[in-house]
Coordinates of C-alpha atoms in Angstrom, one line a residue:
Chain A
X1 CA 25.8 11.5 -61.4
X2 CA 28.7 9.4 -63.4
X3 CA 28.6 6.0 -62.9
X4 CA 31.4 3.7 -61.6
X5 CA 34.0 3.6 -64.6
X6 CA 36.1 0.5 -65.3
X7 CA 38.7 -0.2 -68.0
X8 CA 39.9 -2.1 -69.9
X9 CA 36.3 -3.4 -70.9
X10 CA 38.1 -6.6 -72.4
X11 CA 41.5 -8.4 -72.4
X12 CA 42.5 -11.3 -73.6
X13 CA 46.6 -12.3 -71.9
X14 CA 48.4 -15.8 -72.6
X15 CA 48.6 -18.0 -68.5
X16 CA 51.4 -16.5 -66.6
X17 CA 51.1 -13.4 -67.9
X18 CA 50.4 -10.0 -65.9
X19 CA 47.1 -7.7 -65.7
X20 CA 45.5 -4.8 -64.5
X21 CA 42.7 -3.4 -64.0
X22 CA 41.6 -0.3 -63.2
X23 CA 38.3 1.4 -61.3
X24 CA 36.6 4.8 -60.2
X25 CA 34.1 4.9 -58.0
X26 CA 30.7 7.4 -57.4
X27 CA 32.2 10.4 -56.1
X28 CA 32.1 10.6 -52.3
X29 CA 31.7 7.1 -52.1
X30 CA 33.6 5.7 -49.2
X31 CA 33.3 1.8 -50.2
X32 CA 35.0 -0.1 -53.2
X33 CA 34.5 -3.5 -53.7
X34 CA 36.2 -6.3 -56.4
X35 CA 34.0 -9.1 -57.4
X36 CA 35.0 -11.9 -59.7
X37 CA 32.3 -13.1 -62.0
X38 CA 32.7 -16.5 -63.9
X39 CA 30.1 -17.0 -66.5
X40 CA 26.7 -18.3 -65.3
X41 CA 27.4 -17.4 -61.6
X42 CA 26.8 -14.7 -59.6
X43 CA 29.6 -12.1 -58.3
X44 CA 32.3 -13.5 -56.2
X45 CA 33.6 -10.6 -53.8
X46 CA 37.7 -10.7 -53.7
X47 CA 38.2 -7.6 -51.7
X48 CA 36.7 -4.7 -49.8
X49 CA 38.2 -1.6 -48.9
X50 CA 37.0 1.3 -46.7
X51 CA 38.5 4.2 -48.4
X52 CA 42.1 3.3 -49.0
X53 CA 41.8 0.3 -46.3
X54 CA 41.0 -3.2 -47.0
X55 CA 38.3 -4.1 -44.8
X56 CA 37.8 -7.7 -46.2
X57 CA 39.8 -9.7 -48.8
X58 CA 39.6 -13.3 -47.3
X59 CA 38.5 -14.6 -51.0
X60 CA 41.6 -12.7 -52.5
X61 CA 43.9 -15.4 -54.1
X62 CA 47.0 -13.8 -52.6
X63 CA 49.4 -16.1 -53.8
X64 CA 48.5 -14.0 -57.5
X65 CA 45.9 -11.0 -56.9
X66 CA 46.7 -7.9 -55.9
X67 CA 44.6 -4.7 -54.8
X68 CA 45.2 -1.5 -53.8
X69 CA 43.3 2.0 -53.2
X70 CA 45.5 5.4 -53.4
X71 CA 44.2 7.8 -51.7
X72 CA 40.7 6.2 -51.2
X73 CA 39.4 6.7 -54.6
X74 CA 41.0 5.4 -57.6
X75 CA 41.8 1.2 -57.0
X76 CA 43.6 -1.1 -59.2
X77 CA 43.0 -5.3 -59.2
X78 CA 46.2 -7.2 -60.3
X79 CA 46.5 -10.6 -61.2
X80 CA 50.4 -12.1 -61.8
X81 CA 50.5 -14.8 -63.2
X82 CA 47.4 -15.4 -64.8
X83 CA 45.8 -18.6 -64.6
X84 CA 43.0 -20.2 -67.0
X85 CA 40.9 -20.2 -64.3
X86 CA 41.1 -16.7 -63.9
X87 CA 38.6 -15.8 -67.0
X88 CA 36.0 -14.1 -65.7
X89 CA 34.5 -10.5 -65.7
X90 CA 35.9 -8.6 -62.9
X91 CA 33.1 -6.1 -61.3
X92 CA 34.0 -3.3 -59.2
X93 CA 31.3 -1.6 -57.4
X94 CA 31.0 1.6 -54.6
X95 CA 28.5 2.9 -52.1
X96 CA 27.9 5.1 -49.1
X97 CA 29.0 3.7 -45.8
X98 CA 26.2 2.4 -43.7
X99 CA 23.5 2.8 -46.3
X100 CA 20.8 0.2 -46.8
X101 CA 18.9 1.8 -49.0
X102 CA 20.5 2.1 -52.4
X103 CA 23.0 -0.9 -52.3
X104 CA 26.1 -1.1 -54.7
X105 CA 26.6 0.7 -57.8
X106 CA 28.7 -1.5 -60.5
X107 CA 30.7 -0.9 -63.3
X108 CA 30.3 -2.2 -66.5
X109 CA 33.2 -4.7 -65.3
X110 CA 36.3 -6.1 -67.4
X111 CA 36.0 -9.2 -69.2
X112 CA 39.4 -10.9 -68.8
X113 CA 40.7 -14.3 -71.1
X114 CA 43.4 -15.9 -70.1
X115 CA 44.1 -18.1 -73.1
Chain B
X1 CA 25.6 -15.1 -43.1
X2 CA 22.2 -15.5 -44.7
X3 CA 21.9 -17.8 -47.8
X4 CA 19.2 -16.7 -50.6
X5 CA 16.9 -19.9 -52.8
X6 CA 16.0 -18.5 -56.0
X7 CA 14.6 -20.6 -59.0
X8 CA 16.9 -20.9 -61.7
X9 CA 14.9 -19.8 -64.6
X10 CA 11.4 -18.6 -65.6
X11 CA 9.4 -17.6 -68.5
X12 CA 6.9 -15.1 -68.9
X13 CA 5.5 -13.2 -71.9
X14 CA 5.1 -9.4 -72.5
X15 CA 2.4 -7.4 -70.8
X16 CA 2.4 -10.0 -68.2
X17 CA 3.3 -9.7 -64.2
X18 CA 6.1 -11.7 -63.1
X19 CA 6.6 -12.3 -59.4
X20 CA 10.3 -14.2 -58.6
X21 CA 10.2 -15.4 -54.9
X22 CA 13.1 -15.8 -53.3
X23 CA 13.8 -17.9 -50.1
X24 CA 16.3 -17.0 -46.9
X25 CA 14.9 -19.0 -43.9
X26 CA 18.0 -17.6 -42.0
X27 CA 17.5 -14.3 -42.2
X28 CA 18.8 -12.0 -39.4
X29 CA 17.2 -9.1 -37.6
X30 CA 18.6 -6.5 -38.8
X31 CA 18.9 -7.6 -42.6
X32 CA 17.4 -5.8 -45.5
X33 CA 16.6 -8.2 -49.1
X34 CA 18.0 -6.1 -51.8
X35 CA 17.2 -7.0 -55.7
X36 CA 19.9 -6.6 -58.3
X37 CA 19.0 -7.2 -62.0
X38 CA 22.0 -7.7 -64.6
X39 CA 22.0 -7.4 -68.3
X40 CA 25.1 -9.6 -70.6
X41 CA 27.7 -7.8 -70.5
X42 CA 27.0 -5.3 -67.7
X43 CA 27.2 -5.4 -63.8
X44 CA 24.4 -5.8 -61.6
X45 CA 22.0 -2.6 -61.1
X46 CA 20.2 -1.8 -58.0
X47 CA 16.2 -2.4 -58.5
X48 CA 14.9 -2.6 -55.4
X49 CA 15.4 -2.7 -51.5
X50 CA 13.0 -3.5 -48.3
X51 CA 12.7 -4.7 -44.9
X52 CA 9.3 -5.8 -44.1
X53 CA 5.6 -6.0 -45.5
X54 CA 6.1 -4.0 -48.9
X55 CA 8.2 -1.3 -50.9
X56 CA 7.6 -0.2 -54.4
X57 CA 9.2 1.4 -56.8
X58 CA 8.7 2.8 -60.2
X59 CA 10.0 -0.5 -61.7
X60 CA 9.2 -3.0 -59.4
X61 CA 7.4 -3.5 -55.9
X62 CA 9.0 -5.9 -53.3
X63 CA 6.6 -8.3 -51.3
X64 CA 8.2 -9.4 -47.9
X65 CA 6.0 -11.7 -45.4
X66 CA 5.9 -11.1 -41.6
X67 CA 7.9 -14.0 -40.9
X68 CA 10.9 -12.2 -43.5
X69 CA 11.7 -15.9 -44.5
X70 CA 11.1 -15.1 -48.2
X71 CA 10.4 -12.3 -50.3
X72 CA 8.9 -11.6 -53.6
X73 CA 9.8 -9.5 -56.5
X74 CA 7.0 -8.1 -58.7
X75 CA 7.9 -6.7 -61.9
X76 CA 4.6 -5.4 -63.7
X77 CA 4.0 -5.9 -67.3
X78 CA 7.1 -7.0 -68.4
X79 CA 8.7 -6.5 -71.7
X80 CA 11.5 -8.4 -73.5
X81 CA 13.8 -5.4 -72.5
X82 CA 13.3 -7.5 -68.8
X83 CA 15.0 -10.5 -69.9
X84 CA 18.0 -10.5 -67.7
X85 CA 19.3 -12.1 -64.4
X86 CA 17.6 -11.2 -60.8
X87 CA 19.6 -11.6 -58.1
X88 CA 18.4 -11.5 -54.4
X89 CA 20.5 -10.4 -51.4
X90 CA 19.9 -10.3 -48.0
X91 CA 22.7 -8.6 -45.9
X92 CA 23.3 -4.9 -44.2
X93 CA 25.6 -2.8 -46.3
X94 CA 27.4 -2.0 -43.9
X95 CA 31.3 -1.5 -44.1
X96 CA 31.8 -5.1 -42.6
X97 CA 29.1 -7.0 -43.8
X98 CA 29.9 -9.6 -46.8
X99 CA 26.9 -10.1 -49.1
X100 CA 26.5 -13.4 -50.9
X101 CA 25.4 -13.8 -54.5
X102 CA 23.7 -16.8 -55.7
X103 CA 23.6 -18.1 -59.1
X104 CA 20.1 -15.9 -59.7
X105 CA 16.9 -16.5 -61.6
X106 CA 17.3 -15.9 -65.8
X107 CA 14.3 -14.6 -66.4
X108 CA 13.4 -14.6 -70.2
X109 CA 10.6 -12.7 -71.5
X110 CA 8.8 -13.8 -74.4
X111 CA 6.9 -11.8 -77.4

């Protein structure tokens, strides 16, 4: 079974510049999630859909972040402008609705700098 | 929405058992305690998932109390490929159900 693929695996932008990022879940899986991951703390979820609708994205910075799910598979995570404070990996991870028993699978996430 | 205690770090050498506990005195009916481990540079993997008394795995066994106010994660004879972060969870994945993610335990394993 192939994993959940994420690109870019690193980017480094200047503050107040654009990005994207980009994420395919487990095939089949219904649920996406974003999480935000600042070194030395544990994932910070920024927005849930259920196939191509959001189900939860009251930690989503809307002022500058941006999320959206074609056809409930594919998602992309934008951020415009970028802030400092926005370095940090960004995680995306899928699963089955209304599992409990195998949780989330993660990507290998994208380490963004914002320099 | 239940919040998890977990040390911060631990040490441990190889060949030994390591048991991280994990506290959640507000722990709901119907939530499950789920173990994540992460590596540098990777995202979290699933390791391990119970409800009550105990599950087991082929990497790890999960030690959960009647009372379900803490759990315990058992990793047998450890090696330094184990150094990593452990994260417990307690939530339902369920489409509305927002999990959240403490800081974890660094576990470090030592030669």
């Amino acid at each position: 079974e192939a994993g959940v693929a994420q690109s870019p695996r690193y980017k480094i932008i200047e503050k107040r510049q654009s990005v994207a990022f980009w994420c395919n879940p487990i095939s089949g899986h219904a649920t996406l999630y974003w999480y935000q991951q600042i070194l030395g703390q544990g994932p910070k979820l920024l927005i849930q859909f259920q196939n191509n609708g959001v189900v939860d994205d009251s930690q989503l910075p809307k002022d500058r972040f941006s999320a959206e799910r074609l056809k409930g598979v594919d998602s992309t995570l934008k951020i415009q402008p970028a802030k400092l404070e926005d370095s940090a990996v960004y995680l995306c991870a899928s699963s089955l609705v209304s599992t409990s028993n195998y949780g989330y699978t993660f990507g290998s996430g994208t380490r963004l700098t914002v320099v | 929405l239940a919040k998890t205690t977990q040390p911060i770090s631990m040490d441990s050498y190889e060949g030994q058992e390591v048991n991280i506990t994990c506290s959640h005195n507000n722990i709901a009916t119907n939530d499950y305690i789920t173990w994540y481990q992460q590596f540098p540079s990777q995202g979290p993997r699933f390791i391990i998932q119970g409800y009550k008394t105990k599950v087991t795995n082929e990497v790890a066994s999960l030690f959960i109390p009647a009372d379900r106010k803490s759990s315990t994660l058992s990793l047998p004879r450890v090696s330094l490929s184990d150094t990593a972060v452990y994260y417990c969870l307690v939530g339902f994945m369920d489409s509305n159900y927002q999990l959240i993610w403490g800081a974890g335990t660094k576990l470090i394993i030592k030669p």
